[in-house]
Tab-separated table of C-alpha atoms in Angstrom:
chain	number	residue	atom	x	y	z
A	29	UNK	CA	-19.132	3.316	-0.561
A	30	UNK	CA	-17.353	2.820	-3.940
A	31	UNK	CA	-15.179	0.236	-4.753
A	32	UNK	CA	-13.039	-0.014	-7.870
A	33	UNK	CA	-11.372	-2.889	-8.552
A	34	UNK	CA	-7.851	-2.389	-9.786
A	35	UNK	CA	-6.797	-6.183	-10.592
A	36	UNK	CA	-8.261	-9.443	-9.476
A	37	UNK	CA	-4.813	-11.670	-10.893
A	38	UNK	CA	-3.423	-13.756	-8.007
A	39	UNK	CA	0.572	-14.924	-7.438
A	40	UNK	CA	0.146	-17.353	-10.838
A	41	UNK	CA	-1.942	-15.712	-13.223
A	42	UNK	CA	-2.593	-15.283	-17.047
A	43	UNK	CA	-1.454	-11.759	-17.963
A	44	UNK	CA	-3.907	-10.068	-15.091
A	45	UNK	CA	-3.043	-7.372	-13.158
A	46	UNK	CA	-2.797	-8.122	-9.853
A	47	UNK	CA	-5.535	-8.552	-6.395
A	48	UNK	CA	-5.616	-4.802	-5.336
A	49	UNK	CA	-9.082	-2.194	-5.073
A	50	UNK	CA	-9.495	1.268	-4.098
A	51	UNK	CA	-12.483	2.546	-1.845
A	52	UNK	CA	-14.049	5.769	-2.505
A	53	UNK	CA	-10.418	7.037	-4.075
A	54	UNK	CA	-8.750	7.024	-1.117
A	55	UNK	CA	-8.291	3.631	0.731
A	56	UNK	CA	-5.792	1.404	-1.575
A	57	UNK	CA	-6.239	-2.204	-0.639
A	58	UNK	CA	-2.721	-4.136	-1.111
A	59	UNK	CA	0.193	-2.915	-2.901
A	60	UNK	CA	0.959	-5.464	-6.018
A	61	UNK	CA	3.911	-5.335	-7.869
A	62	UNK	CA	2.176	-3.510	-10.891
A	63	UNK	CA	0.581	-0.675	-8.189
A	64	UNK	CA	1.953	1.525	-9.958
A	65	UNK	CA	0.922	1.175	-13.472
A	66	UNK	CA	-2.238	-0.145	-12.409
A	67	UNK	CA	-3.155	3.714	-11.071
A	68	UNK	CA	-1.953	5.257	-13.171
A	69	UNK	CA	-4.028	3.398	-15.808
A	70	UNK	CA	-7.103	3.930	-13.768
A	71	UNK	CA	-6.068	7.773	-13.431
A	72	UNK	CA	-5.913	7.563	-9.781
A	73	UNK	CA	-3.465	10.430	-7.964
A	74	UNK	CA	-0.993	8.910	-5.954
A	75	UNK	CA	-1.887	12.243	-3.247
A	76	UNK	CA	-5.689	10.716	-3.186
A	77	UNK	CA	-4.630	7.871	-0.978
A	78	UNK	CA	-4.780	8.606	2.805
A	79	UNK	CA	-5.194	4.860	4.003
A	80	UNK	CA	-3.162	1.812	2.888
A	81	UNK	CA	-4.427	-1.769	3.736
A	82	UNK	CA	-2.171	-4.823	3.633
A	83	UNK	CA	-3.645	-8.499	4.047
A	84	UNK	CA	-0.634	-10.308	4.379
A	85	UNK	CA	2.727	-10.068	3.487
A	86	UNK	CA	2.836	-12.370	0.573
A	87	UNK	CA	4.708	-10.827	-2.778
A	88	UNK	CA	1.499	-10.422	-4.903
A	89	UNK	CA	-0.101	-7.868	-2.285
A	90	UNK	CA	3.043	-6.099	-1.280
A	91	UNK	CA	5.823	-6.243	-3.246
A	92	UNK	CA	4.594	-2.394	-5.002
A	93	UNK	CA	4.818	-0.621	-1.756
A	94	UNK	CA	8.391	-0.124	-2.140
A	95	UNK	CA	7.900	1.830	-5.627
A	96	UNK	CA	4.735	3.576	-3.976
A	97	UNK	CA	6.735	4.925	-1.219
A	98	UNK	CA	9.451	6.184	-3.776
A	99	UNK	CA	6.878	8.072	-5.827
A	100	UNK	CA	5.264	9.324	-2.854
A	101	UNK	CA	9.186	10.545	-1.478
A	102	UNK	CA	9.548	11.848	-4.603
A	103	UNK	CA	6.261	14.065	-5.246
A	104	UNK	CA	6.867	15.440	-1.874
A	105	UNK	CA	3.619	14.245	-0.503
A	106	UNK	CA	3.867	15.199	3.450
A	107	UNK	CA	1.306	13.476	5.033
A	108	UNK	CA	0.721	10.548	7.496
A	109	UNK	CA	-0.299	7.904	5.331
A	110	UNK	CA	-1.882	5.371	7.563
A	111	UNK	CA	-1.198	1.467	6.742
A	112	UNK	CA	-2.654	-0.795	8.194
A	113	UNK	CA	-1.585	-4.855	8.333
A	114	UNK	CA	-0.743	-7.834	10.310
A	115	UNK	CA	1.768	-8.402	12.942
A	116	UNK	CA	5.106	-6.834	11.649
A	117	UNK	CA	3.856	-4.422	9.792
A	118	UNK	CA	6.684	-2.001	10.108
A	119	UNK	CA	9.339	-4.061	10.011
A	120	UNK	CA	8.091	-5.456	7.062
A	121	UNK	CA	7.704	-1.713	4.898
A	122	UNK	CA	10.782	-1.023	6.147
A	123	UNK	CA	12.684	-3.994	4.838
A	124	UNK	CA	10.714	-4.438	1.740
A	125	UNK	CA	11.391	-0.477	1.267
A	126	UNK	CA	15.705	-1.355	2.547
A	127	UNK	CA	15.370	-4.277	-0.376
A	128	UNK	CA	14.608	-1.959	-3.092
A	129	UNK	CA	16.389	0.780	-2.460
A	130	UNK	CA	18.976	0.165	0.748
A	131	UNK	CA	18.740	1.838	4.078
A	132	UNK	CA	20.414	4.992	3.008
A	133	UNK	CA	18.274	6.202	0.572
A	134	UNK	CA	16.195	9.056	1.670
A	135	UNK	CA	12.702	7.470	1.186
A	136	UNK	CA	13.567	5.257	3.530
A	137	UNK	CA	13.886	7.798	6.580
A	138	UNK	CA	10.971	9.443	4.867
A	139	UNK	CA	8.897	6.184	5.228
A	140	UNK	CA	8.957	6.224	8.843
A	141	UNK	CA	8.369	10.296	9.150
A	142	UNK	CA	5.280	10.178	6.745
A	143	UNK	CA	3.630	6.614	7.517
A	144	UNK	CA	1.658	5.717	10.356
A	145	UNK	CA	1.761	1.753	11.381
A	146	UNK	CA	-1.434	0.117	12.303
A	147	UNK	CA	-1.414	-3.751	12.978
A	148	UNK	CA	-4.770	-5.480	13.363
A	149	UNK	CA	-5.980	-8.812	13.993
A	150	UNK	CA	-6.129	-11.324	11.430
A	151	UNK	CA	-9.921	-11.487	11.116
A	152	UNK	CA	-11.067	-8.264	11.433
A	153	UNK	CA	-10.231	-4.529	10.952
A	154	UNK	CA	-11.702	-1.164	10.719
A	155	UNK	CA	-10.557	1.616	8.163
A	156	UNK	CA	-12.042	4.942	9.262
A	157	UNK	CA	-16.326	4.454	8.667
A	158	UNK	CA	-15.571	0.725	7.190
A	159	UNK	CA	-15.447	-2.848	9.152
A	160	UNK	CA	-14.182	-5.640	7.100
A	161	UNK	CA	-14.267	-9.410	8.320
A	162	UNK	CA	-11.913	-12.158	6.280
């Protein structure tokens, strides 16, 4: 297994990028609001990720998804993208996806056609070969 840490800044933080790690190039872990940036500064291709893991629904891990979505949408990358997270879990991508761009824009039917919704328990989960605890 390889883990790369992407940021370890929480909510309040001085100038770090944001809690987020990818496992074996593939498995993002949270979507900050500086996902974006922070892949593309570790050279990481968007059409790598296959799995997406959220903790919890607070800003700091989440509020990126939105913008990942759109780049996704707009590189044309067809796939079901699973993501997993707590109770809600679609409802919340959809309105955090709604908030950024409204309803009507495309990515946002193109969420639901290219994402599948997972929700797990809140103190354990398995992600393909991997079993985390927290």
């Amino acid at each position: 297994m390889k883990v790369k840490i992407l940021g370890n800044g929480g909510a309040i933080n001085q100038g770090l990028y944001y809690n987020a790690f990818i496992i074996d190039d593939h498995i993002l872990c949270e979507t900050p609001p500086d996902i974006m940036y922070t892949l593309s500064r570790q050279n990481i291709a968007i059409k790598q990720i296959d799995t997406i893991f959220l903790s919890h629904y607070h800003g700091d891990h989440c509020f990126g998804l939105p913008f990942l979505v759109l780049n996704l949408f707009v590189q044309q990358i067809k796939k079901n993208i699973q993501i997993i997270g707590p109770s809600g879990l679609k409802e919340h991508c959809e309105k955090l996806v709604e908030l950024a761009f409204t309803n009507d824009h495309p990515c946002y039917q193109w969420l639901n056609e290219n994402f599948v919704f997972t929700e797990i328990e809140q103190d354990k989960c398995s992600i393909q070969d991997y079993s985390f605890l927290f």
